[in-house]
Amino acid sequence: YAGYCPQLKYNVGKSYGQLTAELLTSPEVKHSSRLVLHTGHVPSTESDTGLTLRTIPESNLKKMIPGYTGFIPKRQNYFACSYSETCHKALSEFYQEGRSKIQQQSTDLPAIVNYTNRQFERPKPPLTAISSNVISYKPLKSFTPAGKPYFLDDDNPHKYFISGFTGHVPKSRFLIGKGYPITTNQALIQFGKQQRSHPTYQDIPKGKDSTITTLPTIYPSNRGVVPSFTGHIPG
């Protein structure tokens, strides 16, 4: 027992059980009127046919052997008995309370009324329709995809990637401290300016109706690669 016992540390010379028994029952020692091993719950001692072992499922009875470490409801209210007797009494009380709650809930339910012979009128809508034709919505401008942000103009409001895009965005590694759409927009504009300033960009023909800008080739046909080039050279 690890609880508090009044005047225990001032008394010596006897066993722990003898000292606690004398101190908890002595009228000279001030202590609570309630017993130490009392939870305030008084188990029912009336002979009830429901509080029998037949009301407990057989699967639960097989677990109630000494050494079982699972939780047993209401077991804290029973003591001074063997483990199996304590578990049987606790489970009997638990299942009895469950049946009483179900019976109480069933009595609180409203009475069932038979509506099979009644006829209900269909509710009328509060408003009357002005036309029987279905009006279909037609937008003034049809939806056209904006295209890939790589090839949009710099002043295009859709030239960015939404948050969550996992693809590669050139020039975005060193831009920090802003939201992802703003960062990707600045990176794409910077990348486009760098591509347009490349010498090979001026040699690429542009069509009037072309909306996609052709990127410069990796291997120029008029000259070779620079020394220390570590990329792949086909052939």
Tab-separated table of C-alpha atoms in Angstrom:
chain	number	residue	atom	x	y	z
A	1	TYR	CA	0.000	0.000	0.000
A	2	ALA	CA	1.543	3.302	-1.126
A	3	GLY	CA	-1.184	5.629	0.162
A	4	TYR	CA	-1.111	7.960	3.141
A	5	CYS	CA	-1.596	6.642	6.641
A	6	PRO	CA	-1.809	9.235	9.466
A	7	GLN	CA	0.788	9.116	12.273
A	8	LEU	CA	2.578	6.192	10.625
A	9	LYS	CA	6.035	7.736	10.701
A	10	TYR	CA	5.747	8.432	14.447
A	11	ASN	CA	5.052	4.809	15.423
A	12	VAL	CA	7.630	2.013	15.335
A	13	GLY	CA	8.189	-1.441	16.796
A	14	LYS	CA	5.428	-3.303	14.989
A	15	SER	CA	4.812	-4.683	11.547
A	16	TYR	CA	3.332	-2.535	8.836
A	17	GLY	CA	0.014	-4.364	8.941
A	18	GLN	CA	-0.355	-4.078	12.730
A	19	LEU	CA	0.560	-0.376	12.757
A	20	THR	CA	-1.795	0.589	9.960
A	21	ALA	CA	-4.628	-1.439	11.483
A	22	GLU	CA	-4.235	0.293	14.860
A	23	LEU	CA	-3.844	3.777	13.407
A	24	LEU	CA	-6.790	3.507	11.028
A	25	THR	CA	-9.123	2.171	13.718
A	26	SER	CA	-7.910	4.106	16.743
A	27	PRO	CA	-10.303	6.871	17.883
A	28	GLU	CA	-7.353	8.944	19.123
A	29	VAL	CA	-5.944	9.378	15.610
A	30	LYS	CA	-7.742	11.799	13.330
A	31	HIS	CA	-8.488	10.199	9.999
A	32	SER	CA	-11.164	10.109	7.356
A	33	SER	CA	-14.470	8.452	8.124
A	34	ARG	CA	-14.218	6.444	4.902
A	35	LEU	CA	-12.259	3.253	4.716
A	36	VAL	CA	-8.939	3.225	2.876
A	37	LEU	CA	-9.954	0.469	0.479
A	38	HIS	CA	-13.387	1.927	-0.229
A	39	THR	CA	-14.222	3.673	-3.490
A	40	GLY	CA	-17.659	4.886	-2.471
A	41	HIS	CA	-19.402	2.200	-4.472
A	42	VAL	CA	-21.418	-0.402	-2.610
A	43	PRO	CA	-21.834	-3.614	-4.596
A	44	SER	CA	-25.334	-4.980	-4.757
A	45	THR	CA	-25.923	-7.976	-2.460
A	46	GLU	CA	-29.461	-8.684	-3.539
A	47	SER	CA	-30.140	-12.013	-5.205
A	48	ASP	CA	-30.705	-11.088	-8.821
A	49	THR	CA	-31.143	-13.729	-11.457
A	50	GLY	CA	-29.330	-11.483	-13.926
A	51	LEU	CA	-26.139	-11.463	-11.839
A	52	THR	CA	-25.146	-14.989	-12.681
A	53	LEU	CA	-22.303	-16.444	-14.643
A	54	ARG	CA	-24.682	-17.238	-17.473
A	55	THR	CA	-24.894	-13.543	-18.358
A	56	ILE	CA	-21.126	-13.310	-18.970
A	57	PRO	CA	-19.847	-14.401	-22.388
A	58	GLU	CA	-17.832	-17.606	-22.267
A	59	SER	CA	-14.906	-15.971	-24.100
A	60	ASN	CA	-14.480	-13.510	-21.221
A	61	LEU	CA	-14.645	-16.211	-18.566
A	62	LYS	CA	-11.737	-18.077	-20.149
A	63	LYS	CA	-9.519	-15.015	-19.751
A	64	MET	CA	-10.227	-14.591	-16.043
A	65	ILE	CA	-7.305	-16.633	-14.738
A	66	PRO	CA	-4.573	-15.465	-12.362
A	67	GLY	CA	-1.895	-13.641	-14.313
A	68	TYR	CA	-4.278	-11.924	-16.729
A	69	THR	CA	-3.104	-8.296	-17.114
A	70	GLY	CA	-5.992	-6.896	-19.153
A	71	PHE	CA	-8.558	-4.407	-17.931
A	72	ILE	CA	-11.592	-5.746	-16.101
A	73	PRO	CA	-14.383	-3.206	-15.560
A	74	LYS	CA	-15.739	-2.753	-12.007
A	75	ARG	CA	-12.932	-4.857	-10.542
A	76	GLN	CA	-11.775	-1.981	-8.332
A	77	ASN	CA	-14.981	-2.320	-6.299
A	78	TYR	CA	-14.291	-5.894	-5.190
A	79	PHE	CA	-11.492	-7.237	-2.993
A	80	ALA	CA	-10.779	-9.812	-0.233
A	81	CYS	CA	-11.667	-12.618	-2.662
A	82	SER	CA	-9.784	-14.822	-5.044
A	83	TYR	CA	-8.971	-13.464	-8.472
A	84	SER	CA	-11.587	-15.509	-10.285
A	85	GLU	CA	-14.358	-14.619	-7.801
A	86	THR	CA	-13.466	-10.943	-7.988
A	87	CYS	CA	-13.552	-10.982	-11.802
A	88	HIS	CA	-16.876	-12.869	-11.888
A	89	LYS	CA	-18.543	-10.403	-9.534
A	90	ALA	CA	-17.153	-7.394	-11.371
A	91	LEU	CA	-18.222	-8.658	-14.789
A	92	SER	CA	-21.665	-9.591	-13.496
A	93	GLU	CA	-22.193	-6.050	-12.253
A	94	PHE	CA	-20.844	-4.599	-15.494
A	95	TYR	CA	-23.183	-6.595	-17.727
A	96	GLN	CA	-26.119	-5.940	-15.416
A	97	GLU	CA	-25.579	-2.189	-15.696
A	98	GLY	CA	-25.371	-2.517	-19.483
A	99	ARG	CA	-28.711	-4.315	-19.650
A	100	SER	CA	-30.339	-1.770	-17.358
A	101	LYS	CA	-29.121	1.093	-19.561
A	102	ILE	CA	-30.494	-0.599	-22.668
A	103	GLN	CA	-33.852	-1.135	-20.978
A	104	GLN	CA	-33.925	2.499	-19.861
A	105	GLN	CA	-33.174	3.718	-23.370
A	106	SER	CA	-35.835	1.481	-24.848
A	107	THR	CA	-38.448	2.903	-22.475
A	108	ASP	CA	-37.470	6.463	-23.417
A	109	LEU	CA	-38.069	5.838	-27.135
A	110	PRO	CA	-41.260	7.352	-28.561
A	111	ALA	CA	-44.128	5.103	-29.510
A	112	ILE	CA	-44.140	3.883	-33.106
A	113	VAL	CA	-47.015	5.292	-35.124
A	114	ASN	CA	-48.337	3.402	-38.124
A	115	TYR	CA	-48.306	5.730	-41.126
A	116	THR	CA	-49.089	3.117	-43.750
A	117	ASN	CA	-52.772	4.020	-43.980
A	118	ARG	CA	-52.242	7.773	-44.089
A	119	GLN	CA	-52.055	9.769	-47.274
A	120	PHE	CA	-49.661	12.653	-47.529
A	121	GLU	CA	-49.956	15.551	-49.899
A	122	ARG	CA	-46.954	16.432	-51.949
A	123	PRO	CA	-45.563	19.787	-50.822
A	124	LYS	CA	-45.930	22.541	-53.350
A	125	PRO	CA	-42.925	24.693	-54.229
A	126	PRO	CA	-43.186	28.295	-53.008
A	127	LEU	CA	-42.266	29.732	-56.432
A	128	THR	CA	-43.731	29.089	-59.857
A	129	ALA	CA	-41.543	28.513	-62.891
A	130	ILE	CA	-41.603	31.288	-65.501
A	131	SER	CA	-40.361	29.061	-68.297
A	132	SER	CA	-40.084	25.372	-69.019
A	133	ASN	CA	-36.954	25.764	-71.150
A	134	VAL	CA	-33.613	24.955	-69.595
A	135	ILE	CA	-31.197	27.870	-69.815
A	136	SER	CA	-27.663	26.778	-70.603
A	137	TYR	CA	-24.726	28.992	-69.692
A	138	LYS	CA	-22.407	29.972	-72.516
A	139	PRO	CA	-19.272	31.923	-71.636
A	140	LEU	CA	-18.372	34.968	-73.703
A	141	LYS	CA	-14.846	33.692	-74.241
A	142	SER	CA	-14.071	30.034	-74.579
A	143	PHE	CA	-11.424	28.617	-72.304
A	144	THR	CA	-7.990	28.385	-73.859
A	145	PRO	CA	-5.072	26.896	-71.937
A	146	ALA	CA	-2.373	29.394	-71.146
A	147	GLY	CA	0.401	27.069	-72.257
A	148	LYS	CA	3.636	26.187	-70.566
A	149	PRO	CA	5.104	28.903	-68.338
A	150	TYR	CA	8.512	28.413	-69.965
A	151	PHE	CA	7.343	29.916	-73.257
A	152	LEU	CA	4.976	32.659	-72.048
A	153	ASP	CA	5.797	36.350	-72.321
A	154	ASP	CA	7.439	38.037	-69.356
A	155	ASP	CA	4.392	40.222	-68.675
A	156	ASN	CA	1.979	37.283	-68.779
A	157	PRO	CA	0.266	36.837	-65.362
A	158	HIS	CA	0.326	33.042	-65.790
A	159	LYS	CA	4.104	32.822	-66.113
A	160	TYR	CA	4.732	30.906	-62.866
A	161	PHE	CA	4.355	27.473	-61.305
A	162	ILE	CA	1.875	26.748	-58.530
A	163	SER	CA	3.010	25.578	-55.112
A	164	GLY	CA	3.635	21.845	-55.091
A	165	PHE	CA	5.232	21.675	-58.538
A	166	THR	CA	8.105	19.180	-58.308
A	167	GLY	CA	9.682	19.764	-61.706
A	168	HIS	CA	12.873	21.667	-62.389
A	169	VAL	CA	12.636	25.443	-62.584
A	170	PRO	CA	15.855	26.995	-63.938
A	171	LYS	CA	17.416	29.857	-61.979
A	172	SER	CA	15.130	29.299	-58.974
A	173	ARG	CA	17.719	27.758	-56.669
A	174	PHE	CA	19.206	31.059	-55.540
A	175	LEU	CA	15.892	32.936	-55.146
A	176	ILE	CA	14.646	32.672	-51.573
A	177	GLY	CA	12.522	34.616	-49.114
A	178	LYS	CA	9.371	34.813	-51.272
A	179	GLY	CA	6.411	32.669	-52.204
A	180	TYR	CA	6.807	29.869	-54.708
A	181	PRO	CA	4.747	31.542	-57.504
A	182	ILE	CA	6.736	34.785	-57.172
A	183	THR	CA	10.053	32.923	-57.061
A	184	THR	CA	9.289	30.833	-60.122
A	185	ASN	CA	8.062	33.891	-62.034
A	186	GLN	CA	11.306	35.762	-61.402
A	187	ALA	CA	13.348	32.673	-62.231
A	188	LEU	CA	11.562	32.111	-65.550
A	189	ILE	CA	11.952	35.770	-66.533
A	190	GLN	CA	15.643	35.644	-65.696
A	191	PHE	CA	16.049	32.402	-67.624
A	192	GLY	CA	14.261	33.849	-70.665
A	193	LYS	CA	16.477	36.936	-70.702
A	194	GLN	CA	19.577	34.787	-70.521
A	195	GLN	CA	18.352	32.632	-73.395
A	196	ARG	CA	17.556	35.660	-75.551
A	197	SER	CA	20.998	37.127	-74.912
A	198	HIS	CA	22.673	33.954	-76.165
A	199	PRO	CA	24.413	34.407	-79.572
A	200	THR	CA	22.703	31.396	-81.096
A	201	TYR	CA	19.269	32.761	-80.222
A	202	GLN	CA	19.443	35.392	-82.990
A	203	ASP	CA	20.005	32.740	-85.680
A	204	ILE	CA	16.793	30.858	-84.885
A	205	PRO	CA	13.917	31.792	-87.275
A	206	LYS	CA	10.607	32.772	-85.619
A	207	GLY	CA	7.224	32.246	-87.164
A	208	LYS	CA	4.527	34.831	-86.813
A	209	ASP	CA	1.955	32.316	-85.721
A	210	SER	CA	4.296	30.365	-83.468
A	211	THR	CA	3.545	30.715	-79.754
A	212	ILE	CA	6.425	28.488	-78.627
A	213	THR	CA	9.925	29.890	-78.653
A	214	THR	CA	12.495	27.413	-79.947
A	215	LEU	CA	15.386	26.988	-77.521
A	216	PRO	CA	18.990	27.038	-78.819
A	217	THR	CA	20.585	23.729	-79.688
A	218	ILE	CA	23.087	22.104	-77.396
A	219	TYR	CA	25.508	21.201	-80.202
A	220	PRO	CA	25.955	24.125	-82.651
A	221	SER	CA	26.583	23.014	-86.203
A	222	ASN	CA	29.077	25.814	-87.023
A	223	ARG	CA	31.529	25.149	-84.193
A	224	GLY	CA	32.555	22.511	-81.675
A	225	VAL	CA	32.241	22.372	-77.916
A	226	VAL	CA	34.509	24.231	-75.509
A	227	PRO	CA	37.468	22.506	-73.823
A	228	SER	CA	36.742	20.559	-70.597
A	229	PHE	CA	33.180	19.866	-71.738
A	230	THR	CA	31.949	16.957	-69.573
A	231	GLY	CA	28.631	16.323	-71.290
A	232	HIS	CA	27.701	13.524	-73.641
A	233	ILE	CA	28.893	13.791	-77.247
A	234	PRO	CA	26.874	11.485	-79.499
A	235	GLY	CA	28.737	9.322	-82.000
